[in-house]
PDB file of C-alpha atoms in Angstrom:
ATOM      1  CA  MET A   1     -28.547   5.867  35.899  1.00  0.00           C
ATOM      2  CA  SER A   2     -28.485   4.493  32.559  1.00  0.00           C
ATOM      3  CA  CYS A   3     -31.608   4.572  30.325  1.00  0.00           C
ATOM      4  CA  TYR A   4     -32.527   1.949  27.658  1.00  0.00           C
ATOM      5  CA  LEU A   5     -34.701   2.292  24.671  1.00  0.00           C
ATOM      6  CA  VAL A   6     -35.975  -0.862  23.121  1.00  0.00           C
ATOM      7  CA  GLY A   7     -37.828  -0.899  19.653  1.00  0.00           C
ATOM      8  CA  ARG A   8     -39.612  -3.939  18.104  1.00  0.00           C
ATOM      9  CA  ILE A   9     -40.061  -2.678  14.450  1.00  0.00           C
ATOM     10  CA  ALA A  10     -41.973  -4.092  11.319  1.00  0.00           C
ATOM     11  CA  ILE A  11     -40.490  -2.388   8.364  1.00  0.00           C
ATOM     12  CA  HIS A  12     -43.334  -2.109   5.649  1.00  0.00           C
ATOM     13  CA  ASP A  13     -41.681   0.467   3.171  1.00  0.00           C
ATOM     14  CA  PRO A  14     -38.064  -0.377   3.090  1.00  0.00           C
ATOM     15  CA  GLU A  15     -36.905   3.007   1.234  1.00  0.00           C
ATOM     16  CA  ARG A  16     -38.368   5.032   3.798  1.00  0.00           C
ATOM     17  CA  TYR A  17     -36.793   3.085   6.512  1.00  0.00           C
ATOM     18  CA  GLY A  18     -33.661   3.168   4.729  1.00  0.00           C
ATOM     19  CA  ARG A  19     -33.421   7.017   4.565  1.00  0.00           C
ATOM     20  CA  TYR A  20     -34.237   7.026   8.479  1.00  0.00           C
ATOM     21  CA  ALA A  21     -31.465   4.439   8.848  1.00  0.00           C
ATOM     22  CA  ALA A  22     -29.031   6.810   6.680  1.00  0.00           C
ATOM     23  CA  ALA A  23     -29.544   9.610   8.948  1.00  0.00           C
ATOM     24  CA  PHE A  24     -29.980   7.929  12.648  1.00  0.00           C
ATOM     25  CA  MET A  25     -26.355   7.526  13.793  1.00  0.00           C
ATOM     26  CA  PRO A  26     -25.138  11.025  13.653  1.00  0.00           C
ATOM     27  CA  VAL A  27     -28.447  12.294  15.396  1.00  0.00           C
ATOM     28  CA  LEU A  28     -28.186   9.410  17.966  1.00  0.00           C
ATOM     29  CA  ARG A  29     -24.373  10.305  18.836  1.00  0.00           C
ATOM     30  CA  GLN A  30     -25.358  14.056  19.161  1.00  0.00           C
ATOM     31  CA  TYR A  31     -27.477  13.299  21.771  1.00  0.00           C
ATOM     32  CA  GLY A  32     -25.149  10.890  23.789  1.00  0.00           C
ATOM     33  CA  GLY A  33     -27.027   7.817  22.614  1.00  0.00           C
ATOM     34  CA  ARG A  34     -25.313   4.351  21.738  1.00  0.00           C
ATOM     35  CA  LEU A  35     -26.590   1.790  19.467  1.00  0.00           C
ATOM     36  CA  LEU A  36     -26.346  -1.419  21.514  1.00  0.00           C
ATOM     37  CA  VAL A  37     -28.398  -3.867  19.129  1.00  0.00           C
ATOM     38  CA  SER A  38     -29.810  -3.652  15.479  1.00  0.00           C
ATOM     39  CA  GLU A  39     -30.666  -7.128  14.656  1.00  0.00           C
ATOM     40  CA  GLU A  40     -33.295  -7.946  11.711  1.00  0.00           C
ATOM     41  CA  ARG A  41     -33.661 -11.235  12.808  1.00  0.00           C
ATOM     42  CA  PRO A  42     -33.245 -12.022  16.523  1.00  0.00           C
ATOM     43  CA  GLU A  43     -32.950 -15.520  17.707  1.00  0.00           C
ATOM     44  CA  ALA A  44     -35.759 -16.712  19.982  1.00  0.00           C
ATOM     45  CA  MET A  45     -34.439 -18.516  23.022  1.00  0.00           C
ATOM     46  CA  GLU A  46     -37.534 -19.028  24.555  1.00  0.00           C
ATOM     47  CA  GLY A  47     -41.317 -18.490  23.375  1.00  0.00           C
ATOM     48  CA  GLU A  48     -41.968 -17.145  19.821  1.00  0.00           C
ATOM     49  CA  TRP A  49     -40.774 -14.120  18.198  1.00  0.00           C
ATOM     50  CA  ASP A  50     -42.831 -12.250  15.209  1.00  0.00           C
ATOM     51  CA  GLY A  51     -40.170 -12.024  13.172  1.00  0.00           C
ATOM     52  CA  ARG A  52     -39.533  -8.050  13.655  1.00  0.00           C
ATOM     53  CA  LYS A  53     -36.203  -6.050  13.659  1.00  0.00           C
ATOM     54  CA  LEU A  54     -34.725  -5.754  17.446  1.00  0.00           C
ATOM     55  CA  VAL A  55     -33.074  -2.306  18.429  1.00  0.00           C
ATOM     56  CA  VAL A  56     -31.888  -1.521  21.652  1.00  0.00           C
ATOM     57  CA  LEU A  57     -30.063   2.046  22.493  1.00  0.00           C
ATOM     58  CA  ALA A  58     -28.425   3.189  25.750  1.00  0.00           C
ATOM     59  CA  PHE A  59     -28.250   6.705  27.169  1.00  0.00           C
ATOM     60  CA  PRO A  60     -26.709   8.030  30.157  1.00  0.00           C
ATOM     61  CA  ASP A  61     -30.015   8.862  31.510  1.00  0.00           C
ATOM     62  CA  ARG A  62     -33.974   9.240  31.190  1.00  0.00           C
ATOM     63  CA  GLU A  63     -33.570  12.913  30.440  1.00  0.00           C
ATOM     64  CA  ALA A  64     -31.050  12.344  27.640  1.00  0.00           C
ATOM     65  CA  ALA A  65     -33.168   9.745  26.023  1.00  0.00           C
ATOM     66  CA  ILE A  66     -35.966  12.214  26.319  1.00  0.00           C
ATOM     67  CA  ARG A  67     -34.012  15.147  24.666  1.00  0.00           C
ATOM     68  CA  TRP A  68     -32.927  13.012  21.809  1.00  0.00           C
ATOM     69  CA  ALA A  69     -36.538  11.966  21.203  1.00  0.00           C
ATOM     70  CA  GLU A  70     -38.099  14.947  21.143  1.00  0.00           C
ATOM     71  CA  SER A  71     -35.218  16.811  19.717  1.00  0.00           C
ATOM     72  CA  PRO A  72     -36.074  18.705  16.526  1.00  0.00           C
ATOM     73  CA  GLU A  73     -33.244  16.300  14.443  1.00  0.00           C
ATOM     74  CA  TYR A  74     -34.685  13.090  15.589  1.00  0.00           C
ATOM     75  CA  ARG A  75     -38.332  14.290  14.851  1.00  0.00           C
ATOM     76  CA  GLU A  76     -37.157  15.300  11.165  1.00  0.00           C
ATOM     77  CA  ILE A  77     -35.527  11.994  10.218  1.00  0.00           C
ATOM     78  CA  ALA A  78     -38.208   9.749  12.347  1.00  0.00           C
ATOM     79  CA  ARG A  79     -40.828  10.914   9.582  1.00  0.00           C
ATOM     80  CA  ASP A  80     -39.331   8.239   7.308  1.00  0.00           C
ATOM     81  CA  ARG A  81     -39.262   5.718  10.112  1.00  0.00           C
ATOM     82  CA  LEU A  82     -43.144   6.273  11.000  1.00  0.00           C
ATOM     83  CA  ALA A  83     -44.010   6.148   7.350  1.00  0.00           C
ATOM     84  CA  GLY A  84     -41.843   3.269   6.773  1.00  0.00           C
ATOM     85  CA  SER A  85     -42.493   1.158   9.576  1.00  0.00           C
ATOM     86  CA  ASP A  86     -44.703   0.158  12.675  1.00  0.00           C
ATOM     87  CA  ALA A  87     -42.968  -0.067  15.982  1.00  0.00           C
ATOM     88  CA  ILE A  88     -43.225  -0.383  19.610  1.00  0.00           C
ATOM     89  CA  VAL A  89     -40.747   1.575  21.678  1.00  0.00           C
ATOM     90  CA  LEU A  90     -40.350   0.871  25.222  1.00  0.00           C
ATOM     91  CA  LEU A  91     -38.101   3.204  27.557  1.00  0.00           C
ATOM     92  CA  ALA A  92     -36.853   1.791  30.509  1.00  0.00           C
ATOM     93  CA  GLU A  93     -34.180   2.727  33.304  1.00  0.00           C
ATOM     94  CA  GLY A  94     -31.414   0.330  34.280  1.00  0.00           C
ATOM     95  CA  ILE A  95     -30.594  -0.835  37.558  1.00  0.00           C
ATOM     96  CA  GLY A  96     -27.865   1.093  39.337  1.00  0.00           C
TER      97      GLY A  96
END
């Protein structure tokens, strides 16, 4: 069953986050992931949005998402994301 990662990201060091973003796609693809949404200013249709970036990733299943998140390749580039931003990241399985 498909699995999704949804991130709400506040970037406070654009240089560090930029390095992460530049290295991101090859690592994501290597683990079977797809970038569905990467929006700097999502539009709130209900309620209030706090202005953070919105990211949505898709993986074939939960195991693939975990393999990617825990991979040495991702952990290496994630250092810049962790140093350059604050994030809330959720893992959710799709509906079969």
